[in-house]
């Protein structure tokens, strides 16, 4: 299978914003305006202490000049891998727009206050699910998961605030590189990368497709 990219699309150095957060904000806004499903979905790549990789799709919940934030169970596979090897990659696959954003960087926990503020904004069902699921652990069947959810729902009845679980929280990927990838005809894609340099500076580089 092969899909030819549009010849009239491109990304030049003069088009690029002065910093990666502004450029990312532009492209995210374009993805939202285009009606892409889950435009904040990103593929998160992690690796364990032995370097064995794993990937999954998670949702971006916040970004700022410090990095990209997502939330998860700390006991999940990604949580335990990040505890052993605090580096990750992110890919935003905006294929209908012939674009990708690729991020690499070091990962750190967000503050507990930030976790609790975000958790309070989640729908109640998602809050209960965070308590009920021992994410990535083997469960005997669907019924066991539903029973765990029922027990949590009884523990926090309707009208009762659901606190953030102690084993659940946010991670921020502090980027070392942020690459903006625009598909071009003949597979001569445009790849412009912001790369962190000594201090707080960033260099912009064009990569071969």
Tab-separated table of C-alpha atoms in Angstrom:
chain	number	residue	atom	x	y	z
A	1	UNK	CA	0.000	0.000	0.000
A	2	UNK	CA	1.281	3.453	-0.862
A	3	UNK	CA	-0.164	6.924	-0.466
A	4	UNK	CA	1.428	9.853	-2.259
A	5	UNK	CA	1.685	13.019	-0.202
A	6	UNK	CA	0.576	16.386	-1.574
A	7	UNK	CA	3.151	18.294	-3.560
A	8	UNK	CA	1.936	21.741	-2.495
A	9	UNK	CA	2.312	21.247	1.258
A	10	UNK	CA	5.547	21.973	3.025
A	11	UNK	CA	7.298	23.349	6.070
A	12	UNK	CA	10.137	25.816	5.615
A	13	UNK	CA	12.391	27.403	8.185
A	14	UNK	CA	10.693	30.748	7.539
A	15	UNK	CA	7.284	29.186	8.303
A	16	UNK	CA	8.471	27.770	11.603
A	17	UNK	CA	7.593	29.586	14.829
A	18	UNK	CA	10.391	30.970	16.963
A	19	UNK	CA	9.900	28.258	19.595
A	20	UNK	CA	8.506	24.752	19.726
A	21	UNK	CA	5.522	25.460	22.074
A	22	UNK	CA	4.174	28.065	19.644
A	23	UNK	CA	4.692	25.801	16.646
A	24	UNK	CA	3.100	22.854	18.454
A	25	UNK	CA	0.149	25.034	19.438
A	26	UNK	CA	-0.384	26.028	15.807
A	27	UNK	CA	-0.382	22.451	14.575
A	28	UNK	CA	-2.572	21.199	17.418
A	29	UNK	CA	-5.085	23.958	16.657
A	30	UNK	CA	-5.014	22.916	12.978
A	31	UNK	CA	-5.678	19.285	13.958
A	32	UNK	CA	-8.615	20.327	16.150
A	33	UNK	CA	-10.050	22.612	13.472
A	34	UNK	CA	-9.766	19.805	10.911
A	35	UNK	CA	-11.929	17.583	13.110
A	36	UNK	CA	-9.315	14.879	13.587
A	37	UNK	CA	-10.458	12.265	16.116
A	38	UNK	CA	-8.582	12.499	19.423
A	39	UNK	CA	-6.159	15.186	18.192
A	40	UNK	CA	-4.401	15.079	21.568
A	41	UNK	CA	-3.694	11.347	21.276
A	42	UNK	CA	0.002	10.511	21.267
A	43	UNK	CA	2.007	7.306	21.063
A	44	UNK	CA	4.152	7.029	24.189
A	45	UNK	CA	7.295	4.934	23.903
A	46	UNK	CA	9.130	3.748	27.016
A	47	UNK	CA	11.743	1.113	27.784
A	48	UNK	CA	12.509	-0.998	30.834
A	49	UNK	CA	15.821	-1.119	32.676
A	50	UNK	CA	17.122	-3.668	30.145
A	51	UNK	CA	16.211	-1.451	27.208
A	52	UNK	CA	13.233	-3.507	26.012
A	53	UNK	CA	10.759	-1.037	24.492
A	54	UNK	CA	6.995	-0.807	24.687
A	55	UNK	CA	4.461	1.615	23.262
A	56	UNK	CA	0.852	2.635	23.723
A	57	UNK	CA	-1.456	5.550	22.965
A	58	UNK	CA	-2.186	8.035	25.756
A	59	UNK	CA	-3.815	11.466	25.815
A	60	UNK	CA	-1.954	14.728	26.175
A	61	UNK	CA	-3.596	16.735	28.941
A	62	UNK	CA	-1.349	19.802	29.076
A	63	UNK	CA	1.706	21.299	27.447
A	64	UNK	CA	3.824	24.330	28.234
A	65	UNK	CA	7.463	25.370	27.721
A	66	UNK	CA	8.416	22.783	30.346
A	67	UNK	CA	6.979	19.862	28.381
A	68	UNK	CA	4.074	17.513	27.696
A	69	UNK	CA	1.877	16.105	30.479
A	70	UNK	CA	-0.107	12.873	30.703
A	71	UNK	CA	-1.605	10.955	33.631
A	72	UNK	CA	-1.596	7.266	34.483
A	73	UNK	CA	-1.405	4.583	37.142
A	74	UNK	CA	2.162	4.555	38.480
A	75	UNK	CA	1.989	0.771	38.760
A	76	UNK	CA	1.177	0.313	35.081
A	77	UNK	CA	3.750	-0.976	32.639
A	78	UNK	CA	4.599	2.528	31.477
A	79	UNK	CA	4.726	3.761	35.066
A	80	UNK	CA	7.126	1.066	36.214
A	81	UNK	CA	9.285	1.426	33.112
A	82	UNK	CA	9.554	5.165	33.630
A	83	UNK	CA	10.563	4.556	37.240
A	84	UNK	CA	13.458	2.407	35.991
A	85	UNK	CA	14.302	4.382	32.863
A	86	UNK	CA	12.967	7.969	32.947
A	87	UNK	CA	13.200	8.694	29.229
A	88	UNK	CA	10.404	8.565	26.684
A	89	UNK	CA	9.344	9.404	23.160
A	90	UNK	CA	6.027	10.836	21.965
A	91	UNK	CA	4.517	10.745	18.484
A	92	UNK	CA	1.441	12.747	17.461
A	93	UNK	CA	0.229	10.927	14.307
A	94	UNK	CA	-1.861	13.504	12.463
A	95	UNK	CA	-1.926	11.421	9.273
A	96	UNK	CA	-4.962	13.065	7.586
A	97	UNK	CA	-2.966	16.306	7.626
A	98	UNK	CA	0.220	14.515	6.516
A	99	UNK	CA	1.910	15.652	9.722
A	100	UNK	CA	3.638	14.185	12.717
A	101	UNK	CA	5.257	15.683	15.798
A	102	UNK	CA	7.984	13.538	17.381
A	103	UNK	CA	9.296	14.303	20.866
A	104	UNK	CA	12.104	12.784	22.926
A	105	UNK	CA	12.989	13.738	26.455
A	106	UNK	CA	13.429	13.026	30.118
A	107	UNK	CA	10.357	12.304	32.236
A	108	UNK	CA	9.517	13.472	35.758
A	109	UNK	CA	6.444	13.345	38.005
A	110	UNK	CA	4.253	16.420	38.124
A	111	UNK	CA	3.440	17.893	41.535
A	112	UNK	CA	0.742	16.229	43.597
A	113	UNK	CA	-1.343	19.394	43.544
A	114	UNK	CA	-1.375	19.339	39.747
A	115	UNK	CA	-2.430	15.692	39.769
A	116	UNK	CA	-5.262	16.319	42.225
A	117	UNK	CA	-6.519	19.345	40.290
A	118	UNK	CA	-6.667	17.371	37.054
A	119	UNK	CA	-8.216	14.301	38.713
A	120	UNK	CA	-11.023	16.469	40.135
A	121	UNK	CA	-11.897	17.549	36.568
A	122	UNK	CA	-12.346	13.978	35.306
A	123	UNK	CA	-15.801	12.421	34.862
A	124	UNK	CA	-16.875	10.410	37.886
A	125	UNK	CA	-16.732	7.131	35.975
A	126	UNK	CA	-13.110	7.763	35.051
A	127	UNK	CA	-12.310	8.628	38.656
A	128	UNK	CA	-13.807	5.361	39.884
A	129	UNK	CA	-12.029	3.445	37.129
A	130	UNK	CA	-8.674	4.785	38.290
A	131	UNK	CA	-9.319	3.237	41.713
A	132	UNK	CA	-10.773	-0.025	40.394
A	133	UNK	CA	-8.120	-0.917	37.819
A	134	UNK	CA	-4.735	-2.351	38.746
A	135	UNK	CA	-3.537	-1.229	35.346
A	136	UNK	CA	-1.409	-3.701	33.360
A	137	UNK	CA	-1.902	-6.470	35.948
A	138	UNK	CA	-3.382	-9.811	34.873
A	139	UNK	CA	-7.062	-10.174	35.845
A	140	UNK	CA	-9.033	-13.434	35.718
A	141	UNK	CA	-11.926	-12.088	33.653
A	142	UNK	CA	-14.138	-9.079	32.902
A	143	UNK	CA	-16.374	-9.896	35.832
A	144	UNK	CA	-13.519	-9.369	38.297
A	145	UNK	CA	-12.906	-5.901	36.898
A	146	UNK	CA	-16.587	-5.032	37.073
A	147	UNK	CA	-16.758	-6.279	40.666
A	148	UNK	CA	-13.785	-4.100	41.609
A	149	UNK	CA	-15.551	-1.138	40.055
A	150	UNK	CA	-18.755	-1.909	41.962
A	151	UNK	CA	-16.845	-2.034	45.241
A	152	UNK	CA	-15.214	1.320	44.541
A	153	UNK	CA	-18.587	2.830	43.625
A	154	UNK	CA	-19.907	1.687	47.019
A	155	UNK	CA	-16.848	3.127	48.755
A	156	UNK	CA	-17.427	6.502	47.104
A	157	UNK	CA	-21.217	6.780	46.710
A	158	UNK	CA	-22.857	9.392	44.494
A	159	UNK	CA	-22.336	12.876	45.881
A	160	UNK	CA	-19.088	11.893	47.592
A	161	UNK	CA	-15.871	13.428	46.197
A	162	UNK	CA	-13.485	10.865	44.739
A	163	UNK	CA	-9.874	11.684	45.670
A	164	UNK	CA	-6.964	10.947	43.394
A	165	UNK	CA	-5.528	7.495	44.203
A	166	UNK	CA	-2.062	7.577	45.771
A	167	UNK	CA	-0.801	5.264	43.013
A	168	UNK	CA	-2.033	7.542	40.209
A	169	UNK	CA	-0.564	10.755	38.884
A	170	UNK	CA	0.984	12.794	36.133
A	171	UNK	CA	4.226	12.683	34.190
A	172	UNK	CA	5.822	15.509	32.275
A	173	UNK	CA	8.080	14.780	29.317
A	174	UNK	CA	10.744	17.507	29.338
A	175	UNK	CA	11.775	17.576	25.686
A	176	UNK	CA	15.310	17.321	24.422
A	177	UNK	CA	14.063	17.347	20.820
A	178	UNK	CA	10.749	18.293	19.180
A	179	UNK	CA	10.505	17.427	15.498
A	180	UNK	CA	7.834	18.745	13.135
A	181	UNK	CA	7.318	16.409	10.189
A	182	UNK	CA	5.378	17.438	7.085
A	183	UNK	CA	4.789	14.929	4.304
A	184	UNK	CA	5.937	15.899	0.809
A	185	UNK	CA	5.737	14.365	-2.633
A	186	UNK	CA	8.313	11.768	-3.606
A	187	UNK	CA	8.975	10.988	0.059
A	188	UNK	CA	11.089	14.158	0.302
A	189	UNK	CA	9.397	15.101	3.545
A	190	UNK	CA	10.173	18.239	5.511
A	191	UNK	CA	11.586	17.515	8.980
A	192	UNK	CA	12.467	20.491	11.157
A	193	UNK	CA	13.691	19.735	14.656
A	194	UNK	CA	14.119	21.904	17.721
A	195	UNK	CA	17.043	20.503	19.722
A	196	UNK	CA	17.913	21.660	23.219
A	197	UNK	CA	21.415	23.085	23.501
A	198	UNK	CA	23.471	24.074	26.513
A	199	UNK	CA	21.580	26.334	28.866
A	200	UNK	CA	18.003	27.147	27.911
A	201	UNK	CA	18.649	27.534	24.202
A	202	UNK	CA	17.298	25.632	21.231
A	203	UNK	CA	18.817	24.963	17.822
A	204	UNK	CA	16.692	24.359	14.730
A	205	UNK	CA	17.892	21.637	12.374
A	206	UNK	CA	16.610	20.240	9.101
A	207	UNK	CA	16.760	16.454	8.939
A	208	UNK	CA	16.953	14.346	5.799
A	209	UNK	CA	13.667	12.496	5.140
